[in-house]
Amino acid sequence: MPCFHPVGRPCIRISLFTRNFHFPNLRLVHRLDQYECRRQALFTLARVANMGATTSSPNISNAPKEAEPSAPVKDTVTSTAETPGNVENQPKGTATSTTESPKRVEKQPNKKRKVVATNRPVYGKSRLAHLGENSPSSAVSEESSAQEKGPRLPKRKVALLMGFCGTGYQGMQVNPGSKTIEGELFQALIKAGAVSQDNADDHKKVSLVRAARTDKGVHAAGQVVSLKMIIDIPDIVAKINQALPEQIRVWGYTRTVNSFNAKNLCDSRIYEYLLPTHVFLPPRPKPDVVSEHSAAQPLRSTPEEMAKRRAYRITPDVLNKVQQVLKLYEGTGNFHNYTIGKQFTDASATRRIFSFTSSEPKELQGTEWLSLKVHGQSFMMHQIRKMVGLMVLVVRSDLPQELIRKAMKADKINIPKAPGLGLLLEQVVYQAYNRKYGQENRGSISFTPYQTEIDAFKEKYIYSKLVEQELADDEFDAWLLFIEAHPEYFTSLISGDAPPEENQIVEANETSVAEVDGSSQTVDEKSTV
């Protein structure tokens, strides 16, 4: 039989051990608040106390007052109707408890509401409001601090085009405690206002990423850095350059898509290697004193000998041979012999060279130089320096040009690497990105508009520093003297015999050249250069 709750809601009636228990519908229970639950319980107790009385309407306060004589209920009346009021106006047999209990029930929820209201937070829903974080005083302090910092300017993703002379710096990438190119650049961006003070404590907040990693002393004429910076500042490039030292320059910037990454979207890289032409002089006869030197002892030519070597000028035939040998590197090949730690079976040893050319000779401070430019998809450690080193040996020693391709086969060959002094990053290329986004308003990433400035910068800060260091240390001459003094390390180039241990060759060659210039060599041609 259906049952109705005292407050007018249906409930479930369950018979258990001959006793009847009324349970409210569970769905309705979840919808009742605390006040309704308490009121419901009190009405239920009232009904239990007056089981003999006639069932009244749920709204007891509005029900008609009818007295029904019921003598046995007298005990329950005296026990439940304790509140004075209209009891004396009622007949003795009336169930006064059913009229008085609702009045007590209506007062109880009001008291509870007052208690709950006093415990509610004043500001917002969070309990932290009681601690004053959302208080009016804190809001005023935030507004004042915001006024001191000024209006927030939007950041935009850009490709920042720059160049630098790496002399005196410990490489491009940020290194705590070291003087680096990125460290100087980031501080200049802060001073110019391109990076806000909120992001001044960490370059990762502006997503600063370099296109190519360069190590100690390596130069770059066309480097790209991607970051989010403020560009709504008049003459922002000029302000950045004012905060930078003269040997670091920003050429300009290009607005890019938000997903642009200077390293991941770089298609290829162009490196330049500046080489003195006197390295193509024929090998000198091995003197007796040379045989007494160990691999760890650097060899030096006398000032008179060096003056004669610097007076050498390359002939057209030798220059033509240089260009022919460099062209043999073009294409896809296995360069496991042109790096360290790679085997012929390693897939990562396969690289693609788009072009390798030589410029016409030019004279700088009394010495003739060649500018070699190699354009490749990516490079491994020491790859460019070993490519230049083998080319020099083939030309000056009149070795067969087939050695270039032979070194790309499975046989292990030791190749001396040329000094790292002449290496510099010419520029990074974004051909695929420019083809996809170059026609849009963002523009292409190219160094062509700044080529005049770049050439002037290279002449003043890169070439001059490089030539001065070579004149002072004679690194290229020391490198050739080492090869001439210890041909046993490189006999496998001609005879095909088993070469000595690779680590021994690298260690000896590094020691000979490093002691000349007084510094460790750079780790240059990596995929992440």
XYZ file of C-alpha atoms in Angstrom:
529
model
C 0.000 0.000 0.000
C 1.455 3.383 -0.891
C 2.567 5.525 1.967
C 2.899 9.296 2.225
C 5.482 11.065 4.257
C 4.354 13.695 6.779
C 5.817 16.414 4.621
C 3.928 15.219 1.574
C 6.650 13.138 -0.120
C 6.317 9.456 -1.017
C 8.410 6.960 0.888
C 9.098 3.236 0.944
C 7.355 1.094 3.542
C 9.226 -1.993 4.705
C 7.891 -4.613 7.130
C 10.626 -6.113 9.267
C 9.986 -8.296 12.352
C 6.340 -7.200 12.437
C 7.364 -3.570 12.814
C 6.808 -0.916 10.200
C 9.693 1.383 9.263
C 9.291 4.302 6.867
C 12.316 5.201 4.763
C 12.182 8.243 2.481
C 12.790 7.718 -1.163
C 16.573 7.682 -1.589
C 16.499 10.031 -4.565
C 14.574 12.580 -2.569
C 16.887 12.247 0.398
C 19.796 13.460 -1.677
C 17.840 16.556 -2.604
C 16.856 17.521 0.917
C 18.936 20.045 2.742
C 19.822 19.937 6.397
C 16.787 21.908 7.470
C 14.327 19.624 5.742
C 15.985 16.504 7.145
C 15.662 17.756 10.694
C 12.090 18.863 10.180
C 11.239 15.506 8.655
C 12.704 13.662 11.635
C 10.742 15.755 14.143
C 7.468 15.161 12.334
C 8.150 11.444 12.346
C 8.773 11.457 16.104
C 5.556 13.389 16.588
C 3.581 10.784 14.697
C 5.115 7.963 16.728
C 4.200 9.757 19.920
C 0.608 10.152 18.790
C -0.065 6.776 17.170
C -3.574 6.692 18.489
C -4.552 10.083 17.130
C -6.120 10.753 13.801
C -3.640 11.385 10.992
C -3.541 15.114 10.311
C -2.472 17.141 7.273
C 1.293 17.660 6.659
C 0.862 21.357 7.310
C -0.112 20.986 10.942
C -0.090 24.664 11.756
C -2.929 25.286 9.277
C -4.974 22.178 10.179
C -8.360 22.652 11.869
C -8.330 22.180 15.613
C -10.695 19.305 16.300
C -10.774 17.612 19.643
C -11.338 13.872 19.618
C -11.918 12.249 22.992
C -9.424 9.574 23.664
C -8.934 8.704 27.292
C -5.961 6.370 26.924
C -3.911 9.134 25.363
C -3.832 11.182 28.565
C -0.410 9.913 29.583
C 1.080 10.857 26.272
C -0.488 14.299 26.483
C 1.049 15.039 29.834
C 4.432 13.769 28.690
C 4.592 15.556 25.377
C 2.555 18.773 25.770
C 4.897 20.578 28.131
C 4.904 23.948 26.480
C 2.422 26.424 27.948
C 0.102 28.167 25.588
C -3.386 27.262 24.480
C -3.501 24.052 26.532
C -5.921 25.448 29.071
C -8.357 26.382 26.289
C -8.433 22.823 24.950
C -10.511 19.943 26.203
C -8.767 17.420 28.423
C -8.815 14.612 25.906
C -7.226 16.612 23.080
C -3.802 15.578 21.729
C -2.157 18.908 22.356
C 1.313 17.580 21.535
C 0.451 17.506 17.839
C -0.238 21.235 17.841
C 2.635 22.357 20.070
C 5.551 20.365 18.549
C 5.496 22.108 15.146
C 6.061 25.481 16.865
C 9.214 24.133 18.453
C 10.306 22.681 15.108
C 9.999 26.018 13.295
C 12.330 27.771 15.760
C 15.071 25.153 15.581
C 16.036 25.628 11.898
C 16.193 29.402 12.330
C 18.823 29.031 15.041
C 20.808 26.677 12.853
C 20.675 29.086 9.941
C 22.092 31.857 12.035
C 25.013 29.700 13.061
C 25.751 28.681 9.488
C 25.501 32.242 8.260
C 28.117 33.447 10.725
C 30.605 30.792 9.539
C 30.390 31.632 5.856
C 33.459 33.350 4.298
C 33.158 37.032 3.677
C 35.133 37.323 0.412
C 34.626 34.653 -2.193
C 34.152 30.938 -1.853
C 37.693 29.993 -0.914
C 38.589 29.395 2.697
C 41.797 31.329 2.047
C 39.732 34.476 2.130
C 39.816 34.325 5.936
C 43.594 34.754 5.706
C 43.242 38.058 3.894
C 44.440 37.004 0.423
C 41.267 38.306 -1.195
C 40.792 41.173 1.170
C 40.411 44.733 -0.119
C 43.835 45.664 1.249
C 45.572 42.966 -0.789
C 43.667 44.026 -3.904
C 44.872 47.589 -3.442
C 48.466 46.409 -3.078
C 48.191 44.368 -6.277
C 46.824 47.346 -8.167
C 49.637 49.571 -6.924
C 52.302 47.024 -7.905
C 50.715 46.656 -11.344
C 50.820 50.432 -11.794
C 54.511 50.475 -10.878
C 55.311 47.779 -13.495
C 53.297 49.558 -16.147
C 50.868 48.127 -18.678
C 51.387 44.549 -19.815
C 52.463 44.463 -23.453
C 51.740 41.385 -25.583
C 54.506 38.964 -26.555
C 54.915 37.707 -30.091
C 56.811 34.695 -31.435
C 59.688 35.881 -33.603
C 62.856 34.652 -35.281
C 65.696 36.902 -34.131
C 68.528 37.136 -36.687
C 71.951 37.836 -35.204
C 75.721 37.421 -35.580
C 78.660 37.423 -33.188
C 82.380 37.013 -32.756
C 82.926 34.151 -30.336
C 86.341 35.276 -29.098
C 86.280 35.543 -25.305
C 83.011 33.611 -24.885
C 82.420 30.065 -23.697
C 80.081 29.250 -26.540
C 76.582 30.214 -27.617
C 74.332 28.381 -25.161
C 73.596 29.576 -21.627
C 75.928 28.045 -19.057
C 75.625 29.160 -15.406
C 78.823 30.782 -14.232
C 80.228 31.222 -17.762
C 80.285 34.138 -20.169
C 78.135 33.106 -23.129
C 76.507 34.718 -26.155
C 72.974 33.822 -25.055
C 73.597 35.305 -21.622
C 74.609 38.645 -23.148
C 71.660 38.571 -25.540
C 69.087 37.817 -22.850
C 70.279 40.660 -20.626
C 70.156 43.050 -23.584
C 66.579 41.990 -24.342
C 65.613 42.782 -20.751
C 67.266 46.207 -20.821
C 65.598 47.078 -24.123
C 62.160 46.063 -22.814
C 61.719 43.171 -25.234
C 61.522 40.831 -22.228
C 59.460 41.951 -19.233
C 60.708 41.896 -15.663
C 58.288 39.072 -14.881
C 60.235 36.822 -17.274
C 63.695 38.184 -16.542
C 64.695 35.394 -14.162
C 64.592 32.537 -16.689
C 65.060 32.508 -20.476
C 62.794 29.453 -20.710
C 59.803 31.631 -19.858
C 60.100 33.279 -23.267
C 60.861 29.962 -25.056
C 64.335 31.032 -26.174
C 65.822 28.396 -28.536
C 68.940 28.673 -30.743
C 69.133 27.212 -34.243
C 72.730 25.969 -33.999
C 74.971 25.290 -31.038
C 78.463 26.768 -31.126
C 81.256 26.050 -28.706
C 84.054 28.127 -27.258
C 85.561 30.663 -29.641
C 83.400 29.734 -32.653
C 81.939 32.646 -34.605
C 78.596 33.055 -36.360
C 77.504 35.572 -38.968
C 73.942 34.291 -39.428
C 72.494 32.720 -36.303
C 68.755 32.516 -35.531
C 67.113 32.503 -32.107
C 63.389 31.903 -31.627
C 61.606 33.439 -28.651
C 58.505 35.289 -27.491
C 59.320 38.955 -27.093
C 57.625 42.334 -26.969
C 57.841 44.002 -30.373
C 55.463 46.945 -29.822
C 58.405 49.190 -28.929
C 59.763 51.841 -31.312
C 63.262 51.036 -32.660
C 63.426 47.815 -30.673
C 66.370 46.432 -32.716
C 68.428 49.580 -32.158
C 67.724 49.468 -28.422
C 68.824 45.839 -28.225
C 72.079 46.613 -30.053
C 72.754 49.526 -27.718
C 72.669 47.123 -24.782
C 74.937 44.569 -26.524
C 78.728 44.615 -26.882
C 79.989 45.558 -30.334
C 81.033 42.001 -31.210
C 77.398 40.812 -30.903
C 74.839 42.273 -33.303
C 71.133 41.756 -33.966
C 70.282 42.190 -37.644
C 66.506 42.118 -37.291
C 63.543 39.893 -36.551
C 60.740 38.154 -38.426
C 57.269 37.473 -37.023
C 56.641 33.704 -37.072
C 53.905 31.230 -36.247
C 53.505 30.413 -32.574
C 54.794 26.867 -33.068
C 58.072 28.010 -34.645
C 61.228 26.415 -33.231
C 64.559 27.704 -34.518
C 66.320 24.375 -34.077
C 63.679 21.863 -35.182
C 62.545 23.750 -38.288
C 66.050 24.463 -39.588
C 66.484 22.671 -42.937
C 70.224 23.083 -43.415
C 73.291 25.022 -42.352
C 76.040 26.846 -44.217
C 79.495 26.957 -42.643
C 82.484 28.971 -43.771
C 86.080 27.921 -43.249
C 88.829 30.509 -43.700
C 92.054 28.817 -44.816
C 95.508 30.369 -45.477
C 96.828 29.386 -48.897
C 100.337 28.603 -47.628
C 99.004 25.261 -46.318
C 99.172 24.032 -49.950
C 102.936 24.358 -50.076
C 104.607 20.966 -50.639
C 105.658 19.035 -47.516
C 109.024 20.014 -46.068
C 111.831 17.467 -45.758
C 111.797 15.829 -42.372
C 114.753 17.266 -40.390
C 116.610 15.300 -37.798
C 115.326 17.469 -34.984
C 111.743 16.609 -35.862
C 112.293 12.917 -35.226
C 113.364 13.706 -31.677
C 110.033 15.341 -30.852
C 107.203 13.360 -29.367
C 103.586 13.749 -30.315
C 102.967 15.836 -27.204
C 105.615 18.427 -28.132
C 104.408 21.206 -30.435
C 106.597 22.229 -33.348
C 107.134 25.824 -34.368
C 108.687 27.361 -37.448
C 111.120 30.220 -37.100
C 109.912 33.767 -37.831
C 111.991 33.794 -41.014
C 110.382 30.577 -42.213
C 106.909 31.868 -41.429
C 107.578 35.103 -43.322
C 108.469 33.078 -46.419
C 105.369 30.911 -46.083
C 103.042 33.893 -45.702
C 104.441 35.354 -48.895
C 103.149 32.372 -50.880
C 100.355 33.009 -53.404
C 98.253 30.180 -54.778
C 98.434 29.390 -58.492
C 95.380 28.878 -60.726
C 96.229 25.191 -61.137
C 96.319 24.586 -57.400
C 93.103 26.546 -56.913
C 91.415 24.498 -59.622
C 92.527 21.288 -57.908
C 91.137 22.532 -54.603
C 87.752 23.126 -56.206
C 87.773 19.695 -57.830
C 88.511 17.913 -54.562
C 85.842 19.842 -52.666
C 83.253 18.904 -55.276
C 83.833 15.205 -54.509
C 82.166 15.715 -51.118
C 78.853 16.766 -52.641
C 75.981 14.323 -52.453
C 74.982 11.718 -49.889
C 77.720 9.638 -48.313
C 78.789 7.742 -45.228
C 81.035 10.069 -43.221
C 81.940 7.653 -40.411
C 85.663 8.337 -41.033
C 85.078 12.092 -40.846
C 83.977 12.025 -37.215
C 84.677 10.072 -34.034
C 82.672 7.346 -32.352
C 80.826 6.239 -35.497
C 80.851 2.928 -37.336
C 80.157 2.312 -41.004
C 76.960 0.487 -40.074
C 75.572 3.444 -38.113
C 72.675 5.014 -39.968
C 73.447 8.384 -38.388
C 76.809 8.475 -40.194
C 75.047 9.127 -43.517
C 74.912 12.838 -44.324
C 74.013 14.965 -47.316
C 76.208 17.765 -48.637
C 74.487 20.155 -51.037
C 77.577 22.118 -52.067
C 81.229 22.668 -51.112
C 82.959 25.556 -52.907
C 85.994 27.809 -52.663
C 86.144 31.540 -53.255
C 88.836 33.456 -55.053
C 91.890 34.171 -52.870
C 91.987 37.423 -50.915
C 94.726 39.021 -48.879
C 94.263 39.876 -45.206
C 97.120 41.500 -43.255
C 99.818 40.204 -45.591
C 98.517 36.606 -45.800
C 96.474 35.113 -48.620
C 93.284 33.288 -47.623
C 90.574 31.145 -49.204
C 86.960 31.173 -48.053
C 85.510 27.645 -48.199
C 81.741 27.333 -47.844
C 79.945 24.042 -47.243
C 76.162 23.731 -47.317
C 74.825 20.588 -45.688
C 71.697 19.232 -44.126
C 73.490 18.523 -40.849
C 77.003 17.881 -39.604
C 78.636 15.596 -37.068
C 81.399 16.362 -34.611
C 84.647 17.394 -36.374
C 83.129 16.562 -39.774
C 83.914 19.856 -41.519
C 87.394 20.089 -40.019
C 88.248 16.550 -41.180
C 86.848 17.230 -44.648
C 89.095 20.281 -44.937
C 92.039 18.360 -43.483
C 91.850 15.528 -46.020
C 91.430 17.999 -48.881
C 94.616 19.818 -47.829
C 96.589 16.546 -47.670
C 95.376 15.451 -51.109
C 96.306 18.792 -52.722
C 99.667 19.492 -51.040
C 100.944 15.881 -51.099
C 99.562 15.109 -54.558
C 97.605 12.122 -53.262
C 94.957 10.442 -55.430
C 91.627 12.233 -55.303
C 89.898 8.869 -54.898
C 90.849 9.061 -51.219
C 87.853 11.344 -50.665
C 85.422 8.610 -51.704
C 87.555 5.843 -50.230
C 87.136 7.422 -46.802
C 83.363 6.984 -47.197
C 83.642 3.204 -47.458
C 83.807 0.606 -44.710
C 87.605 0.680 -44.258
C 88.780 2.610 -41.230
C 91.000 5.595 -42.095
C 92.518 8.185 -39.783
C 91.992 11.719 -41.075
C 93.689 14.703 -39.396
C 91.273 17.495 -38.631
C 92.140 21.060 -39.484
C 92.299 23.677 -36.696
C 89.005 24.997 -35.408
C 90.221 28.574 -35.713
C 88.963 29.112 -39.261
C 85.441 27.767 -38.726
C 82.369 29.992 -38.490
C 78.616 29.571 -38.958
C 77.675 31.486 -42.099
C 73.896 31.124 -41.801
C 71.046 28.743 -41.098
C 68.424 28.006 -43.756
C 64.625 27.645 -43.413
C 63.618 26.697 -46.937
C 60.577 24.547 -46.053
C 59.256 27.100 -43.552
C 59.642 29.964 -46.018
C 57.882 27.963 -48.708
C 54.912 27.336 -46.417
C 54.629 30.608 -44.502
C 56.777 33.059 -46.455
C 53.883 34.317 -48.577
C 51.878 35.291 -45.507
C 52.154 38.523 -43.578
C 54.824 37.066 -41.314
C 57.461 37.039 -44.066
C 60.419 34.783 -44.794
C 63.406 34.108 -42.568
C 66.317 35.334 -44.662
C 69.621 37.153 -44.140
C 69.585 38.686 -47.627
C 68.213 42.102 -46.514
C 71.074 42.413 -44.022
C 73.918 41.074 -46.202
C 75.716 44.422 -46.424
C 75.772 44.789 -42.648
C 76.823 41.158 -42.211
C 79.767 41.478 -44.614
C 80.998 44.617 -42.870
C 80.680 42.927 -39.480
C 82.633 39.868 -40.661
C 85.462 42.013 -41.987
C 85.735 44.081 -38.830
C 85.122 41.598 -36.021
C 85.433 38.015 -37.318
C 88.070 38.021 -40.036
C 90.279 40.500 -38.214
C 90.187 38.541 -34.946
C 90.816 35.290 -36.781
C 93.818 36.639 -38.703
C 95.297 38.256 -35.608
C 95.106 34.980 -33.718
C 96.734 33.067 -36.585
C 99.556 35.607 -36.868
C 100.211 35.305 -33.151
C 99.945 31.517 -32.778
C 100.609 30.027 -36.245
C 98.024 27.297 -35.640
C 97.887 26.095 -39.248
C 101.656 25.786 -39.485
C 101.802 23.855 -36.206
C 99.095 21.511 -37.490
C 101.068 20.739 -40.676
C 104.318 20.299 -38.766
C 102.656 17.692 -36.586
C 101.497 15.735 -39.642
C 104.942 15.940 -41.247
C 106.694 14.899 -38.045
C 104.463 11.853 -37.446
C 103.404 10.391 -40.797
C 103.004 6.971 -39.181
C 99.687 8.097 -37.799
C 98.323 8.631 -41.304
C 100.031 5.930 -43.408
C 96.655 4.232 -43.805
C 95.665 7.080 -46.126
C 98.051 5.681 -48.722
C 98.894 2.091 -47.834
C 95.535 1.004 -46.483
C 97.193 -0.611 -43.458
C 95.381 -0.940 -40.167
C 95.470 2.501 -38.530
C 96.591 3.155 -34.946
C 94.055 3.541 -32.200
C 91.742 6.430 -32.992
C 91.866 7.857 -29.479
C 95.653 8.025 -29.650
C 95.544 10.003 -32.887
C 92.912 12.428 -31.658
C 94.689 12.943 -28.360
C 98.052 13.602 -29.961
C 96.655 15.940 -32.579
C 94.616 17.873 -30.022
C 97.635 18.247 -27.718
C 99.860 19.554 -30.474
C 97.425 22.209 -31.645
C 95.947 23.085 -28.266
C 99.322 23.891 -26.757
C 99.977 26.314 -29.574
C 96.983 28.556 -29.002
C 96.779 27.912 -25.267
C 93.144 26.830 -25.313
C 91.088 23.725 -25.894
C 89.606 23.140 -29.310
C 85.955 23.632 -30.047
C 83.356 20.991 -30.606
C 81.913 22.411 -33.778
C 79.991 20.445 -36.369
C 77.225 18.615 -34.576
C 73.644 18.243 -35.632
C 72.881 20.583 -32.744
C 75.722 23.034 -33.438
